[in-house]
Coordinates of C-alpha atoms in Angstrom, one line a residue:
X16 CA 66.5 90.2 114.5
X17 CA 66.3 90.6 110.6
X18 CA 63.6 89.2 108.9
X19 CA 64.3 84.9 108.1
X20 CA 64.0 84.7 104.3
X21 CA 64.8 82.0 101.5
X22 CA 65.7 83.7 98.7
X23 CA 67.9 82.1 96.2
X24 CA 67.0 79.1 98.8
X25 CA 65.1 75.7 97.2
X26 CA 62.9 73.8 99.5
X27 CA 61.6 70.0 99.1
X28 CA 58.4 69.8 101.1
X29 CA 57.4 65.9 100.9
X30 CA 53.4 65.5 101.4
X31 CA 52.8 69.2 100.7
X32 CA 49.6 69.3 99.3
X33 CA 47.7 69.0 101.8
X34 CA 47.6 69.7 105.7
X35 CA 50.4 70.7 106.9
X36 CA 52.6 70.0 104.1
X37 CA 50.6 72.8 102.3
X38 CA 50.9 75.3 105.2
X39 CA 54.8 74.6 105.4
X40 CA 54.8 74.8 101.3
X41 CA 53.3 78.4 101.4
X42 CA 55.4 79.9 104.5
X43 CA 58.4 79.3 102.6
X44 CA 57.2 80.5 99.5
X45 CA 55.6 83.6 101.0
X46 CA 59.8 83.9 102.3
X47 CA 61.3 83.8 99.0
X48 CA 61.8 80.1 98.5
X49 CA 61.5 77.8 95.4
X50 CA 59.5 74.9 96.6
X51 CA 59.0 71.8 95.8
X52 CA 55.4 70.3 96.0
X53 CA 55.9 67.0 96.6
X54 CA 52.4 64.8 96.2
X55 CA 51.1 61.5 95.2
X56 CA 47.6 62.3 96.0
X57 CA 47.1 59.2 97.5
X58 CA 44.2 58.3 99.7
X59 CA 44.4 58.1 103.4
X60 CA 44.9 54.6 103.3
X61 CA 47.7 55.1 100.8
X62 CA 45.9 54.2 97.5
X63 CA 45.3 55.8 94.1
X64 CA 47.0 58.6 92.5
X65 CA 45.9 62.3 92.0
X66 CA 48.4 64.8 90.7
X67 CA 45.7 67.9 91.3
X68 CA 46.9 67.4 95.0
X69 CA 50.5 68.7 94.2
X70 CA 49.6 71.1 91.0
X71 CA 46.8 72.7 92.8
X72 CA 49.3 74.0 95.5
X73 CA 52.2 74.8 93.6
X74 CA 50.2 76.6 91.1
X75 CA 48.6 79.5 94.1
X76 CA 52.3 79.8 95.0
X77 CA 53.2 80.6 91.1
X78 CA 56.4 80.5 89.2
X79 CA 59.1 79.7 91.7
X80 CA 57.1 76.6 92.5
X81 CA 56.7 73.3 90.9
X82 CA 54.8 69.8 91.9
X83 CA 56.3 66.8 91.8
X84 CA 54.1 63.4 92.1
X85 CA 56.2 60.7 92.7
X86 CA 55.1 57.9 95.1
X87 CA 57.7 57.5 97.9
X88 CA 56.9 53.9 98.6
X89 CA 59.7 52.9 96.5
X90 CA 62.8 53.6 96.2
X91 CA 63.2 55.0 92.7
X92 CA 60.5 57.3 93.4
X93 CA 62.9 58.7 96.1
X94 CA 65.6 59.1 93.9
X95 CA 63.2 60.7 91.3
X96 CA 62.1 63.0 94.0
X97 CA 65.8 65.0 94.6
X98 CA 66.2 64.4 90.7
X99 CA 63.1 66.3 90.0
X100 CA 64.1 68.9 92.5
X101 CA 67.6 69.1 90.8
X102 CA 66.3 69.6 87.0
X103 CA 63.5 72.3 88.4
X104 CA 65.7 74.3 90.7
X105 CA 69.6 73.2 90.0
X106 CA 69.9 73.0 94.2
X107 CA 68.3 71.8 97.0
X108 CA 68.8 73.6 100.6
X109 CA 66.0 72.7 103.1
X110 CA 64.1 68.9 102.7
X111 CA 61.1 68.8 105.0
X112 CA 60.1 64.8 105.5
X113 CA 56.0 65.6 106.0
X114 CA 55.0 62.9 104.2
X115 CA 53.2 59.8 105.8
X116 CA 50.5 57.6 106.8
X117 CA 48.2 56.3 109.4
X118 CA 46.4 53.6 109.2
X119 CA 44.9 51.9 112.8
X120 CA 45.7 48.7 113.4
X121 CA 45.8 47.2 116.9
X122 CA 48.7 44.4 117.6
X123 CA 46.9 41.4 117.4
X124 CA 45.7 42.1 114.5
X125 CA 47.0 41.2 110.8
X126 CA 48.9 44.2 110.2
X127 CA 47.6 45.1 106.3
X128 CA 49.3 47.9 106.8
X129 CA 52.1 47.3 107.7
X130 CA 54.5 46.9 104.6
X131 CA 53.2 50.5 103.5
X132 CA 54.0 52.3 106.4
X133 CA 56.9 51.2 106.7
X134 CA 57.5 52.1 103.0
X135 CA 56.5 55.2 103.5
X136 CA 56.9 56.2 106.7
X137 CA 60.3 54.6 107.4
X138 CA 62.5 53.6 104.2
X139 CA 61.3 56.6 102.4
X140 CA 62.4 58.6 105.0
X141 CA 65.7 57.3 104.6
X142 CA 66.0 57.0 101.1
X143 CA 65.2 60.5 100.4
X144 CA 68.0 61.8 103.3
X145 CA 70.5 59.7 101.6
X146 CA 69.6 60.9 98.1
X147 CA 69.7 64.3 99.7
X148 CA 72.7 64.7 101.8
X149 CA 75.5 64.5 99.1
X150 CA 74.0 67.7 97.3
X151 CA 73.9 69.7 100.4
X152 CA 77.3 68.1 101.5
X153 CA 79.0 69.5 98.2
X154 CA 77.2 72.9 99.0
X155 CA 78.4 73.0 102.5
X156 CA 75.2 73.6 103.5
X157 CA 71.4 72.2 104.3
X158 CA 68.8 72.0 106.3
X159 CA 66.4 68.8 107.4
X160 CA 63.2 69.0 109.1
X161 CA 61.7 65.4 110.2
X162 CA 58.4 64.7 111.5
X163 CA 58.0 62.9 114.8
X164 CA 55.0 62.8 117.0
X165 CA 54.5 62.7 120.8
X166 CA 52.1 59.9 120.2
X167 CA 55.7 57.7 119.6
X168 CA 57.8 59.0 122.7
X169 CA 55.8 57.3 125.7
X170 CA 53.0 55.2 126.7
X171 CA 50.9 57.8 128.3
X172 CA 50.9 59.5 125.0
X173 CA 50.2 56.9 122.5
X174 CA 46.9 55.1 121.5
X175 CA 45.9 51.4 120.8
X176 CA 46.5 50.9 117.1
X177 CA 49.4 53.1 116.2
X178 CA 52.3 50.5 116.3
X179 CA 53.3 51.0 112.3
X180 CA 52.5 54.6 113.0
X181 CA 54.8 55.4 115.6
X182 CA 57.4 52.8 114.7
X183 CA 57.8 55.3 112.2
X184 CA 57.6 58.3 113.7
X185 CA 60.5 57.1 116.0
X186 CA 62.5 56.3 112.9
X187 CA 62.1 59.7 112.2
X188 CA 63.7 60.4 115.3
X189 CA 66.5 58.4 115.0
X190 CA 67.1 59.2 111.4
X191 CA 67.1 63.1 112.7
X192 CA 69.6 62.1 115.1
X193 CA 72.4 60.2 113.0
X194 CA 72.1 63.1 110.4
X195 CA 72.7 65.7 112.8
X196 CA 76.1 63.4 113.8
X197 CA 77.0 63.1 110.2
X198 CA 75.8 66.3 108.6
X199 CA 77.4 69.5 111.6
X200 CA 81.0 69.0 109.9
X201 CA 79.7 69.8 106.1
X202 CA 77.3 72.8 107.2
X203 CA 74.1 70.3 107.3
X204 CA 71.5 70.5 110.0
X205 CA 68.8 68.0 111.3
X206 CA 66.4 68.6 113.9
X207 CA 62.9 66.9 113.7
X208 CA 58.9 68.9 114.3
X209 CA 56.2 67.2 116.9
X210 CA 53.2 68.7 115.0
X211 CA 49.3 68.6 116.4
X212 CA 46.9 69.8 113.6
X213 CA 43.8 69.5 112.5
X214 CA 44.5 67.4 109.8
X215 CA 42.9 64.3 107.9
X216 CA 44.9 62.1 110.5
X217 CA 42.9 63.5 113.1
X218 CA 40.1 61.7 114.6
X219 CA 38.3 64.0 116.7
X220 CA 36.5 67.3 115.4
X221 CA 38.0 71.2 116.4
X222 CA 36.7 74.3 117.0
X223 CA 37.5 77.0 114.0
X224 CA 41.3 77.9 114.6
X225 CA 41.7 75.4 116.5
X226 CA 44.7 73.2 115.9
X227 CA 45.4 74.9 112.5
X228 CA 48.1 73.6 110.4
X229 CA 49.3 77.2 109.9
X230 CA 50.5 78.0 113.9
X231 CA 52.7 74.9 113.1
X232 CA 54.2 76.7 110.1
X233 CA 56.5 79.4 111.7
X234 CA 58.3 76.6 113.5
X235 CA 59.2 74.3 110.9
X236 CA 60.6 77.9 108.8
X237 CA 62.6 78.5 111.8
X238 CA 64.3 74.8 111.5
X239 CA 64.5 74.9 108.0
X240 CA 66.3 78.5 108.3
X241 CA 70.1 79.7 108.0
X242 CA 69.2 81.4 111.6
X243 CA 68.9 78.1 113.5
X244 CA 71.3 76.9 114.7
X245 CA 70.5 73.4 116.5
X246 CA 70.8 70.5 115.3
X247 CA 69.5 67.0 117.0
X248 CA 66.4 69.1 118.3
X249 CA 62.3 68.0 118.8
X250 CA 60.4 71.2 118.3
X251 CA 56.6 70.5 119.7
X252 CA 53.9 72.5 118.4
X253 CA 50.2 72.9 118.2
X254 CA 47.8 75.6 118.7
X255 CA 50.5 78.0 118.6
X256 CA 52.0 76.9 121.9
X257 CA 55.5 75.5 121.0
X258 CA 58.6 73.9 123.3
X259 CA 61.3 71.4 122.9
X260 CA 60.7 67.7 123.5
X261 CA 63.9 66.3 126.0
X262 CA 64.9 62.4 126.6
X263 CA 66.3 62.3 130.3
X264 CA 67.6 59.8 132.3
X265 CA 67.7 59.4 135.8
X266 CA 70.8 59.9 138.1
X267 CA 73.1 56.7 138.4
X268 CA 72.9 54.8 141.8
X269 CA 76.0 53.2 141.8
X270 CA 76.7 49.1 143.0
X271 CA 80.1 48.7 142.4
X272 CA 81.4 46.9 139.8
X273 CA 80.4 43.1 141.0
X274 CA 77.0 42.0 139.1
X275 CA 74.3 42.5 141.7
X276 CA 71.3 40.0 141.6
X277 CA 67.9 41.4 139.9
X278 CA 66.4 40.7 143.1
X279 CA 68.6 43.8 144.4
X280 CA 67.2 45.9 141.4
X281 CA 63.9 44.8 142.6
X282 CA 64.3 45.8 146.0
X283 CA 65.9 49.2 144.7
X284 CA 63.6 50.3 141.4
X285 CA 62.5 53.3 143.1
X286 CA 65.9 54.9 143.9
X287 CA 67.0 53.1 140.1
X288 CA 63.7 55.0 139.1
X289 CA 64.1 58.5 140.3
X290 CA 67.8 58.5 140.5
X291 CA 68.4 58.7 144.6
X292 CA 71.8 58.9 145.9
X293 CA 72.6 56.2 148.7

């Protein structure tokens, strides 16, 4: 397979000073890519402002880069986000939506944070796709990498205090979804990355290498590239290990088209459950 490059290609990486979104920031640049820096420099509780976040990366990647510090809580700072992207780089190809935050807050208690997630994690999610999509539906052509997380798709892998977080996460998901529908016919592909990294979000310490944001990289490149070709997709990745993240339903057991009584459903969960044939 020839080597996946970005030449000519400009790429919006949201949250890419740090973490991840700085590991995703240089792997396209190091593939020919113009890149957008996108960075507020906020705090991890979604205060203050520091533009060094955003400079600091785009200057080590040089010329074909430049930073952009808008904060995506509102709306306007979306818009301002593709604009920027438009007068640097007269295109925009790939957006990667990296940017987010977590703040812990268990469900019966006052959700502080609340509001700002949601902000940030949801409506500027969406603001910046629909800001987004018209360019690359008048080129024929994008690419749109969301973030979801594992820690959103079931109860076994969540945690106490991550409601706001992985409300948003799932939004992610869904967005990703209804872009794929509405993007395939105009040459515009969605698919989403489930990233594990040793990040400021995490809470527990790693061994050196472990968890770096860098084994993430290659996969979000691969989504962002002219060589993928799915759209609608959860890539999964940490440590290196990657795979692709499935929703499944059980087989149908069927009871006729009269309403059955829930006490029948009762009596029948498991077969319901694991999709047994009478």
């Amino acid at each position: 397979m020839s080597e996946i490059r970005f030449d000519e290609r400009v790429v919006l990486v949201t949250g890419g000073g740090r973490g991840l979104g700085a590991a995703y920031a240089r792997a396209f640049a190091d593939r020919g890519a113009s890149v957008v820096v996108h960075d507020a420099g906020v705090a991890a509780d979604g205060s203050g402002f520091d533009p060094s976040i955003a400079d600091t990366v785009a200057a080590e990647l040089g010329a074909k880069a430049a930073a952009c510090h808008e904060n995506l809580s509102s709306e306007e700072g979306c818009r301002r986000t593709i604009e920027f992207t438009l007068e640097q780089f007269g295109r925009l190809d790939v957006v990667v939506h990296n940017a987010g935050l977590l703040i812990w807050e268990e469900l019966d208690v006052a959700a502080k944070g609340w509001d700002l997630m949601r902000r940030v994690n949801v409506d500027a999610t969406f603001h910046v796709t629909r800001f987004a999509f018209p360019i690359m539906k008048a080129q024929r052509y994008g690419r749109f990498v969301f973030t979801t997380s594992g820690r959103a798709m079931s109860a076994e892998r969540t945690r106490p205090g991550l409601a706001a977080y992985a409300t948003g996460k799932m939004a992610h998901f869904a967005l990703m979804a209804v872009t794929a529908a509405e993007g395939r016919p105009h040459g515009i592909l969605a698919n989403a990355i489930s990233p594990a990294a040793a990040t400021r979000m995490l809470r527990r310490r790693v061994e050196p290498g472990e968890l770096d944001p860098e084994q993430v990289a290659p996969g979000v490149v691969y989504l962002g590239s002219e060589c993928c070709t799915s759209s609608g997709t959860v890539l999964e990745a940490a440590g290196g290990e990657f795979s692709v993240a499935r929703w499944t339903s059980s087989a149908d057991v069927d009871f006729g088209r009269m309403p059955v009584e829930p006490e029948v459903l009762a009596e029948r969960w498991t077969e319901i459950e694991e999709g047994i044939q009478a």
